[in-house]
CSV table of C-alpha atoms and ligand atoms in Angstrom, one decimal:
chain,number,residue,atom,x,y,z
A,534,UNK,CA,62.3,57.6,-7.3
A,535,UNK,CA,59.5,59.9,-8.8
A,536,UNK,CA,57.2,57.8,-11.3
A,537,UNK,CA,56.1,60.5,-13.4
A,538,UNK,CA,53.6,60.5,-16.8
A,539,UNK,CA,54.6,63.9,-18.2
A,540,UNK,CA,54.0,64.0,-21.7
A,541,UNK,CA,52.2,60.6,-22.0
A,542,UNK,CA,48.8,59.7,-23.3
A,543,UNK,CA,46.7,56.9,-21.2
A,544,UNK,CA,43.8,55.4,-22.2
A,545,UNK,CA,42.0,53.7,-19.3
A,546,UNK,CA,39.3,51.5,-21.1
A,547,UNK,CA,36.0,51.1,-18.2
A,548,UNK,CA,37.1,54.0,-16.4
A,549,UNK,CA,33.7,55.1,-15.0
A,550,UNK,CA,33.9,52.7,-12.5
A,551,UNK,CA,35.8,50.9,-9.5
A,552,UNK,CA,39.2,49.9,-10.7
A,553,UNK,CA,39.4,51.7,-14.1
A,554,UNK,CA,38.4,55.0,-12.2
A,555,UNK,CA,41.4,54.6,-9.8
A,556,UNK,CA,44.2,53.7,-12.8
A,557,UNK,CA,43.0,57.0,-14.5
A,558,UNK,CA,42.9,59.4,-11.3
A,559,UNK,CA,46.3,58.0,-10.7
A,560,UNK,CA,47.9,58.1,-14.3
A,561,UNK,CA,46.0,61.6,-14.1
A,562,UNK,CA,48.0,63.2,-11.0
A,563,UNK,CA,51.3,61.9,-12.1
A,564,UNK,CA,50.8,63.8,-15.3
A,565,UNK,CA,49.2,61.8,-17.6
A,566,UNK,CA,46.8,63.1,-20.1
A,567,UNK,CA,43.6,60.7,-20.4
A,568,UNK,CA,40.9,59.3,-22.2
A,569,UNK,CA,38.3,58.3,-19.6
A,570,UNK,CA,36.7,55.8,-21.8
A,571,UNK,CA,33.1,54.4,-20.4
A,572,UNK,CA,30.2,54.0,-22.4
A,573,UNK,CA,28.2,53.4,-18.8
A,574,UNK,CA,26.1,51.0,-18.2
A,575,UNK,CA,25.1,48.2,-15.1
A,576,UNK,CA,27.6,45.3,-14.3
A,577,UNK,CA,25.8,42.8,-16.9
A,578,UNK,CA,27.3,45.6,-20.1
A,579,UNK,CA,23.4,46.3,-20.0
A,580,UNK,CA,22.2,50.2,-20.4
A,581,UNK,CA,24.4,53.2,-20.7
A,582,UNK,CA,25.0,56.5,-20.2
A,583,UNK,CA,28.0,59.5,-19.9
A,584,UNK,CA,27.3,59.8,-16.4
A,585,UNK,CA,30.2,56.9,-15.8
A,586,UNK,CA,32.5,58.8,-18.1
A,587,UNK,CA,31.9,62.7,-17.2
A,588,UNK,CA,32.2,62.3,-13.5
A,589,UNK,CA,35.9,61.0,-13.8
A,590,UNK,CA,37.1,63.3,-16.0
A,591,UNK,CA,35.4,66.1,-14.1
A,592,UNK,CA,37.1,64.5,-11.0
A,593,UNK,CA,40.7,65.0,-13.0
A,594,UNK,CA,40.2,68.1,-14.3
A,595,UNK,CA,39.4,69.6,-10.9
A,596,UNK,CA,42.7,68.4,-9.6
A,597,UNK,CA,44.3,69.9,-12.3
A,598,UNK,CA,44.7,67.1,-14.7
A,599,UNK,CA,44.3,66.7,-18.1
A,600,UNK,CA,41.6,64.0,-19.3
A,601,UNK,CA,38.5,63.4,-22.0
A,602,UNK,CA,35.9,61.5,-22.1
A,603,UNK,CA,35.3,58.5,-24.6
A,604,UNK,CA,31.6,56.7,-24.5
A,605,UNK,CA,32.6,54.0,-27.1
A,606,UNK,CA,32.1,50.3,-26.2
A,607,UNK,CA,35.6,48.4,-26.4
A,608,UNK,CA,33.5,45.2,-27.7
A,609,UNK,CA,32.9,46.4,-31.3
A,610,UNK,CA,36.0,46.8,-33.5
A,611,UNK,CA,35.1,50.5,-34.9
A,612,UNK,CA,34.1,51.5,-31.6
A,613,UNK,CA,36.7,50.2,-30.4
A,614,UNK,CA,39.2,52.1,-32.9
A,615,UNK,CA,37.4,55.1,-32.0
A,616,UNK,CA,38.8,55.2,-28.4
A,617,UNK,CA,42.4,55.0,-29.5
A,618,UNK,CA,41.2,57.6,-32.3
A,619,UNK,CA,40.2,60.3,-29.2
A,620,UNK,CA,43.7,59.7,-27.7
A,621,UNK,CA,45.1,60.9,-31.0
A,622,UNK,CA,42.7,63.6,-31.5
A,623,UNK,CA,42.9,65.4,-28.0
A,624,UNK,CA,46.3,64.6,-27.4
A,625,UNK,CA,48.1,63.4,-30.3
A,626,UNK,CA,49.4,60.0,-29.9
A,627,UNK,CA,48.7,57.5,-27.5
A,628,UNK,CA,51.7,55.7,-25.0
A,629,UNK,CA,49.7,53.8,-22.3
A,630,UNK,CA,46.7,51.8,-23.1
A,631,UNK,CA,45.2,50.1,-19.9
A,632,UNK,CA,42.4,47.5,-20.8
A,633,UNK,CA,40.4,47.1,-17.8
A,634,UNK,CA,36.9,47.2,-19.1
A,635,UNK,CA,35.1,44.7,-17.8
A,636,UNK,CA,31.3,42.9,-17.2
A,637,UNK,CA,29.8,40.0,-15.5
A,638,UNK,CA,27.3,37.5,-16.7
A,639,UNK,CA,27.6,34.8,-14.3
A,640,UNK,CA,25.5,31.4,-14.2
A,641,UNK,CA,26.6,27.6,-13.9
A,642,UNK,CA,27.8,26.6,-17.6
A,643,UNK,CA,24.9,24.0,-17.8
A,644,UNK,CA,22.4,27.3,-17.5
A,645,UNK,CA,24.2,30.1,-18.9
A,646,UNK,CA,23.1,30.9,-22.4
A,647,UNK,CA,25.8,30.8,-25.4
A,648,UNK,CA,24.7,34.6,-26.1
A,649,UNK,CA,25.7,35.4,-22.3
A,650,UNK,CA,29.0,33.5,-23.0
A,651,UNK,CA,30.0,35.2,-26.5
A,652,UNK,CA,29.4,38.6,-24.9
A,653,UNK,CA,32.0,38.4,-22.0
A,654,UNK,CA,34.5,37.3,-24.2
A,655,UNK,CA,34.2,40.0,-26.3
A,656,UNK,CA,34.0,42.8,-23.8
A,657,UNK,CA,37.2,41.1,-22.3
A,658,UNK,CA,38.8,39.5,-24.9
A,659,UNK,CA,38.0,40.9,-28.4
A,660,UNK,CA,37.9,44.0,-26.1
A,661,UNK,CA,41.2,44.2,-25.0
A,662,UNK,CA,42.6,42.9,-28.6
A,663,UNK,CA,40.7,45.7,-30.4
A,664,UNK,CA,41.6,48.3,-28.4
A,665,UNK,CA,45.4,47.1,-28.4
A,666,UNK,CA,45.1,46.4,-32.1
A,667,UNK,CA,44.1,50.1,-32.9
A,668,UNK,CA,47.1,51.5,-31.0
A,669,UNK,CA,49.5,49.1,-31.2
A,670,UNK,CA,50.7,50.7,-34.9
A,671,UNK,CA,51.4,53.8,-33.1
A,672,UNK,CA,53.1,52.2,-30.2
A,673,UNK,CA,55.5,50.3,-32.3
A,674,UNK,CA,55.8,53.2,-34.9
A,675,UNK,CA,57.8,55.6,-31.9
A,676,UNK,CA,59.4,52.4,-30.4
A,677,UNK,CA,57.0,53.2,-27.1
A,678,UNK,CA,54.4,51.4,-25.4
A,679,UNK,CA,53.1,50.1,-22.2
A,680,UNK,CA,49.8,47.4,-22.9
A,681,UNK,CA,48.2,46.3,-19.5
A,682,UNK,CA,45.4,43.1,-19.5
A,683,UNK,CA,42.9,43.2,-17.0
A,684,UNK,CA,43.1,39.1,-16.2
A,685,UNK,CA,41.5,37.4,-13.5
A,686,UNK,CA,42.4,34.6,-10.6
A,687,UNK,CA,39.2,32.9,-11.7
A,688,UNK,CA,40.8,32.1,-14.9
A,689,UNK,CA,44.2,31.5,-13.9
A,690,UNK,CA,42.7,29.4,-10.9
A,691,UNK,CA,39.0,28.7,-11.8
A,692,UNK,CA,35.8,30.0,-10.1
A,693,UNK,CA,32.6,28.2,-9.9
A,694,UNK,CA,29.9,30.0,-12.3
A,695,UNK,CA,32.4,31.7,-13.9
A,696,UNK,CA,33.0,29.3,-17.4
A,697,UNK,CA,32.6,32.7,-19.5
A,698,UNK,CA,34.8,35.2,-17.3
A,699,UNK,CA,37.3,32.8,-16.8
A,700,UNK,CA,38.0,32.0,-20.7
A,701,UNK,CA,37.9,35.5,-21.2
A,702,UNK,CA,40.4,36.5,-18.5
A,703,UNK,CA,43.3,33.6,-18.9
A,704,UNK,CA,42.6,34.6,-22.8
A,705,UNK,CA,44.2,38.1,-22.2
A,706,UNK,CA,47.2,36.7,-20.7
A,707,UNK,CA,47.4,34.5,-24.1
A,708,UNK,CA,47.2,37.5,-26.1
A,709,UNK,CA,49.4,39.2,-23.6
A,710,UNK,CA,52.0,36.3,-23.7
A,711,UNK,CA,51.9,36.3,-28.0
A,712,UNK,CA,52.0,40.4,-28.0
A,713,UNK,CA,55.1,41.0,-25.4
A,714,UNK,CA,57.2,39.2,-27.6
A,715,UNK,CA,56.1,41.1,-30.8
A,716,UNK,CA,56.5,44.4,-28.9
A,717,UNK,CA,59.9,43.5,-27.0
A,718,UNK,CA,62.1,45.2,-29.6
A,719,UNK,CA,60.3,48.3,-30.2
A,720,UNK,CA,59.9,49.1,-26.4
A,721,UNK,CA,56.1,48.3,-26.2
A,722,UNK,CA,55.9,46.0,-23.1
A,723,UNK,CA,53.0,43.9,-22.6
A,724,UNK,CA,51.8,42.7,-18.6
A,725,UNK,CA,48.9,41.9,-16.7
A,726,UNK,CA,47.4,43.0,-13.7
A,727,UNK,CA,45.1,40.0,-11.7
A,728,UNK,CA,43.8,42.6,-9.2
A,729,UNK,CA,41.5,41.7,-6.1
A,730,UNK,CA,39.4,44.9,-5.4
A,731,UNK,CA,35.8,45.5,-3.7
A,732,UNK,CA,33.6,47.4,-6.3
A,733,UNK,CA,30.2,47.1,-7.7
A,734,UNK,CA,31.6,43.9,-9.8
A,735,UNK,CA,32.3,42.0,-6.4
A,736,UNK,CA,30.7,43.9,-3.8
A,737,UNK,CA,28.0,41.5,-2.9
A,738,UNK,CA,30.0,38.6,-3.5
A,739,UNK,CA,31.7,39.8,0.0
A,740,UNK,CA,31.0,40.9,3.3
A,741,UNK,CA,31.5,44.6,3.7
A,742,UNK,CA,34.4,44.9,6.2
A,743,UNK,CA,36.2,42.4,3.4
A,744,UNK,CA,34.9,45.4,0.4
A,745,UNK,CA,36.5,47.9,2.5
A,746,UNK,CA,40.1,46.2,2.7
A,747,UNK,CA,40.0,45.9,-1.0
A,748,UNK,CA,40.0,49.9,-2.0
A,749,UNK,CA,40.9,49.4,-5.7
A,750,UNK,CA,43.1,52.6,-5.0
A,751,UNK,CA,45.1,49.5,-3.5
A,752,UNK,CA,45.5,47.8,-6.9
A,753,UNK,CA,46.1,51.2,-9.1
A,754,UNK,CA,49.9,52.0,-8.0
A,755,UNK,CA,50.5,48.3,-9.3
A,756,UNK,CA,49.1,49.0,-12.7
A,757,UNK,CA,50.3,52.1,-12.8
A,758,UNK,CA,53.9,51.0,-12.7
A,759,UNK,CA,53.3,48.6,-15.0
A,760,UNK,CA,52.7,51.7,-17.1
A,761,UNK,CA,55.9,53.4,-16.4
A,762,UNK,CA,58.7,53.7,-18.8
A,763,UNK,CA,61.0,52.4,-15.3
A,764,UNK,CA,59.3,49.0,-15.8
A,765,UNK,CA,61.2,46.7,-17.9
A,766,UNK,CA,59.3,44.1,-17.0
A,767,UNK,CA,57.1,42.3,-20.4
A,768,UNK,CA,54.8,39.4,-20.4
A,769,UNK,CA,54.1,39.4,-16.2
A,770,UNK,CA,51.2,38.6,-14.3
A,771,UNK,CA,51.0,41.0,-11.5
A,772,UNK,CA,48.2,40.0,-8.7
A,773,UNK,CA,47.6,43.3,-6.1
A,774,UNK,CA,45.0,43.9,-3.5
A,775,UNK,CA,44.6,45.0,0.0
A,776,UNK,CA,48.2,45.4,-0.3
A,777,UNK,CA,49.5,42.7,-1.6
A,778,UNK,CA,51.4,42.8,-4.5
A,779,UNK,CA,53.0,39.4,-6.4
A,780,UNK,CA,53.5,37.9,-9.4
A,781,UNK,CA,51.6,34.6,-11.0
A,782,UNK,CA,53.9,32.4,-13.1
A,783,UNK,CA,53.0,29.3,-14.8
A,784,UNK,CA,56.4,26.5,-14.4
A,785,UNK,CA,56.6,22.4,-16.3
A,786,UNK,CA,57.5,20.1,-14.4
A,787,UNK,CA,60.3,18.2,-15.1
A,788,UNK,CA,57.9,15.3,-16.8
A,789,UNK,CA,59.5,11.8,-18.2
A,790,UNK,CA,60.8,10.0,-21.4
A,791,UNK,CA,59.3,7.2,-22.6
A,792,UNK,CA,60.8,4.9,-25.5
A,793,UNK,CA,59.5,3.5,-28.4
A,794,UNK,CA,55.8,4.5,-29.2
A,795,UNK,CA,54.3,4.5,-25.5
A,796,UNK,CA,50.6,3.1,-25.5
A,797,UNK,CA,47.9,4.3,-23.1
A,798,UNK,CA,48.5,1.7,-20.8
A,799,UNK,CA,52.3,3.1,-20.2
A,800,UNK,CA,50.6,6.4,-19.4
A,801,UNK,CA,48.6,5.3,-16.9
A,802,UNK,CA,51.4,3.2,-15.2
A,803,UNK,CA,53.7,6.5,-15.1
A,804,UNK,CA,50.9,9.2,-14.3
A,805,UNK,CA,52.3,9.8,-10.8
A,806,UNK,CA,55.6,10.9,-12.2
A,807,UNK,CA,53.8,12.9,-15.1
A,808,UNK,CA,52.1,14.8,-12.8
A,809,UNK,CA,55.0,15.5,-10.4
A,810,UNK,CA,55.8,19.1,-10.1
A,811,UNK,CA,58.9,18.4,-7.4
A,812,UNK,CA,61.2,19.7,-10.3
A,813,UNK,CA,59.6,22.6,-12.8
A,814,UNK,CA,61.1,24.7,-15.0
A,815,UNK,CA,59.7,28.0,-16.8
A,816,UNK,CA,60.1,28.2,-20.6
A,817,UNK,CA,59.5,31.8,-22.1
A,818,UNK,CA,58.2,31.3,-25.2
A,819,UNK,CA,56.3,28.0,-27.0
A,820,UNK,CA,59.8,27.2,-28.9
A,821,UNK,CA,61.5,27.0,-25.8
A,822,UNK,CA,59.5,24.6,-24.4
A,823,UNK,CA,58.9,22.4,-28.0
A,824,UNK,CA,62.6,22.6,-27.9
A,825,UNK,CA,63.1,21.1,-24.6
A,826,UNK,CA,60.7,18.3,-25.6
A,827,UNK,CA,62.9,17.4,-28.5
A,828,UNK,CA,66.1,17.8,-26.5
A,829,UNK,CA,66.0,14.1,-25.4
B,444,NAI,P1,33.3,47.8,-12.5
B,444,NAI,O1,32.0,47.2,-12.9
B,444,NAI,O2,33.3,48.7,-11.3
B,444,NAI,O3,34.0,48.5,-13.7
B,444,NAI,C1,34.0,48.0,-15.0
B,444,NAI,C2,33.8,49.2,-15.9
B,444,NAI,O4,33.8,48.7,-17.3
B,444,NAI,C3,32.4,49.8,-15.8
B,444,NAI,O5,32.5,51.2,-15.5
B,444,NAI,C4,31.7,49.6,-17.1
B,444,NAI,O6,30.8,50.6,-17.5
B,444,NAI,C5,32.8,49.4,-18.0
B,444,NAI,N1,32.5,48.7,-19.2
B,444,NAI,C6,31.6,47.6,-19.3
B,444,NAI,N2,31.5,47.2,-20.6
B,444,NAI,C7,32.2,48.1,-21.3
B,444,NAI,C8,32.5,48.2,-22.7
B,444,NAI,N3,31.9,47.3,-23.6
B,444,NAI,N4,33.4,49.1,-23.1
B,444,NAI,C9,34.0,50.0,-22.3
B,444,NAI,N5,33.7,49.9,-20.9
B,444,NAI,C10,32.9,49.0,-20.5
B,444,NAI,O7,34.3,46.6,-12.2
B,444,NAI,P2,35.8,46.5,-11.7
B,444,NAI,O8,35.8,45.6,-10.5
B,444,NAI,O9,36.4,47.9,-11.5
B,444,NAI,O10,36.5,45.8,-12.9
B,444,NAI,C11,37.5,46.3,-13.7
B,444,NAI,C12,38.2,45.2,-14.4
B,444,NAI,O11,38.9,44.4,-13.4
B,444,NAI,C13,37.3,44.2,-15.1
B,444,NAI,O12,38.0,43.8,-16.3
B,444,NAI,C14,37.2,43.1,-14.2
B,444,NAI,O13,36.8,41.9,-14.8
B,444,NAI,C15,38.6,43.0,-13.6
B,444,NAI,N6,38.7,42.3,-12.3
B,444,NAI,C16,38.1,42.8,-11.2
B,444,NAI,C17,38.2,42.1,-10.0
B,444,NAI,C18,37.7,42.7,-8.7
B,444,NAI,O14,38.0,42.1,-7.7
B,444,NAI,N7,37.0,43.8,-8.7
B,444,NAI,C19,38.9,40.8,-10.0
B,444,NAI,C20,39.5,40.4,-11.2
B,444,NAI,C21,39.4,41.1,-12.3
């Protein structure tokens, strides 16, 4: 099998960069056409410049590919319109949308400013829900889409420092978990990528033979499937790097029944058995799982 992008229009939000950079070279030589969006910068979303941008598409266009640059930050709402708007203006609709823009403003909770917290859920969050909101429409219009959230281990597993990031990244899978299932139907499917990849975000997090096993061209084949019309899969967590590719699912465990109106006390005396996870199930949407609550 041949995983193609003829005729499809990608937009690769933070594409300047690291992982972004490798999702649009590779949508790019399978025949994508894409918007390079990057409005440049240093890893704290301070600064800017086309530099980021430019260099990528130049990179595409001298393989042959089609791309165009976008310098509009994803963490404004009409800025964030605006990127979905070049997709439609260059190449007339837009099919792919992969939000992978991404910053770091890292400090203990207890030091971290409020103003240092509300900006990385925006880039990340409001990010990824503005740029999806503006394209969305045109997605479900032509009953085809393919969404991608950039989430994170550290906020499906927790990293120390990382109170903001974290948030930010587990609230994408929310928003990706709410989204699949208003997509389903019309063909515009929903997933996340949880990549692990040695770029200027984590490079001096890690020693530098670990950087080099974690080429983020590693991670891009991932996403990129999760951008192919072959994948039928909506609402997954994908984890890939250094080549390893898996999935992250949250399961219930099979919990316990308690009659009457239980009081504190009871929980306490039955917390072993709450906590148990020996027997899980995994419920597919909210109702499923209120249902099964009800069920005894
Ligand atoms: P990177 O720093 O190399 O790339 C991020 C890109 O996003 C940069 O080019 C930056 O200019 C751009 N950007 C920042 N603010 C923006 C905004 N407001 N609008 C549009 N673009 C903006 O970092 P990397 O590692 O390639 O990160 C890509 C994504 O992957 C991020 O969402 C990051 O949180 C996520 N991620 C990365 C991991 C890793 O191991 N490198 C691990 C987990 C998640």
């Amino acid at each position: 099998m041949s995983i193609r992008f003829d005729n499809r229009v990608a937009i690769v939000t933070g594409a300047g960069n690291g992982l972004g950079r490798s999702h649009a070279l590779l949508l790019a030589s399978r025949g994508a056409s894409v918007v390079v969006n990057d409005p440049g910068g240093a890893r704290d979303g301070k600064g800017g410049d086309h530099a980021a941008a430019d260099k990528v598409v130049a990179e595409i266009k001298a393989a042959g590919g089609r791309a165009v640059p976008n310098y509009d930050s994803v963490a404004e709402r009409d800025s964030a319109a605006n990127i979905v708007k070049t997709a439609v203006d260059a190449f007339g609709t837009v099919d792919i949308v992969v939000n992978n823009a991404g910053i770091l403003r890292d400090k203990s909770f207890h030091n971290m400013s409020l103003d240092d917290f509300e900006f990385v859920l925006k880039v990340h969050l409001l990010g990824s829900a503005y740029v999806s909101h503006a394209a969305f429409p045109i997605m479900r219009a032509k009953s085809y889409g393919r969404i991608v959230m950039t989430s994170s281990n550290s906020g499906i597993y927790g990293n120390f420092g990382q109170t903001n990031y974290a948030a930010a990244k587990l609230g994408v899978v929310g928003l990706m978990n709410a989204l699949r299932l208003e997509g389903q139907k019309y063909n515009v499917f929903v997933n996340s990528i949880a990549p692990i990849a040695g770029t200027r975000m984590t490079e001096d997090l890690m020693p530098p033979e670990i950087v080099k096993k974690l080429d983020p061209d590693l991670v891009a084949p991932m996403v990129a499937y999760i951008c192919s019309e072959q994948c039928q899969h909506t609402g997954a967590i994908f984890t890939a790097g250094a080549g390893y590719y898996s999935t992250i699912e949250y399961r219930e465990g099979a919990g316990i029944r308690l009659p009457g109106k239980p009081t504190v006390d009871d929980i306490a005396g039955n917390i072993d058995r709450i906590v148990d996870m020996s027997s899980m199930t995994r419920y597919r949407t909210s109702s499923e799982e209120v249902g099964a609550a009800l069920a005894g």
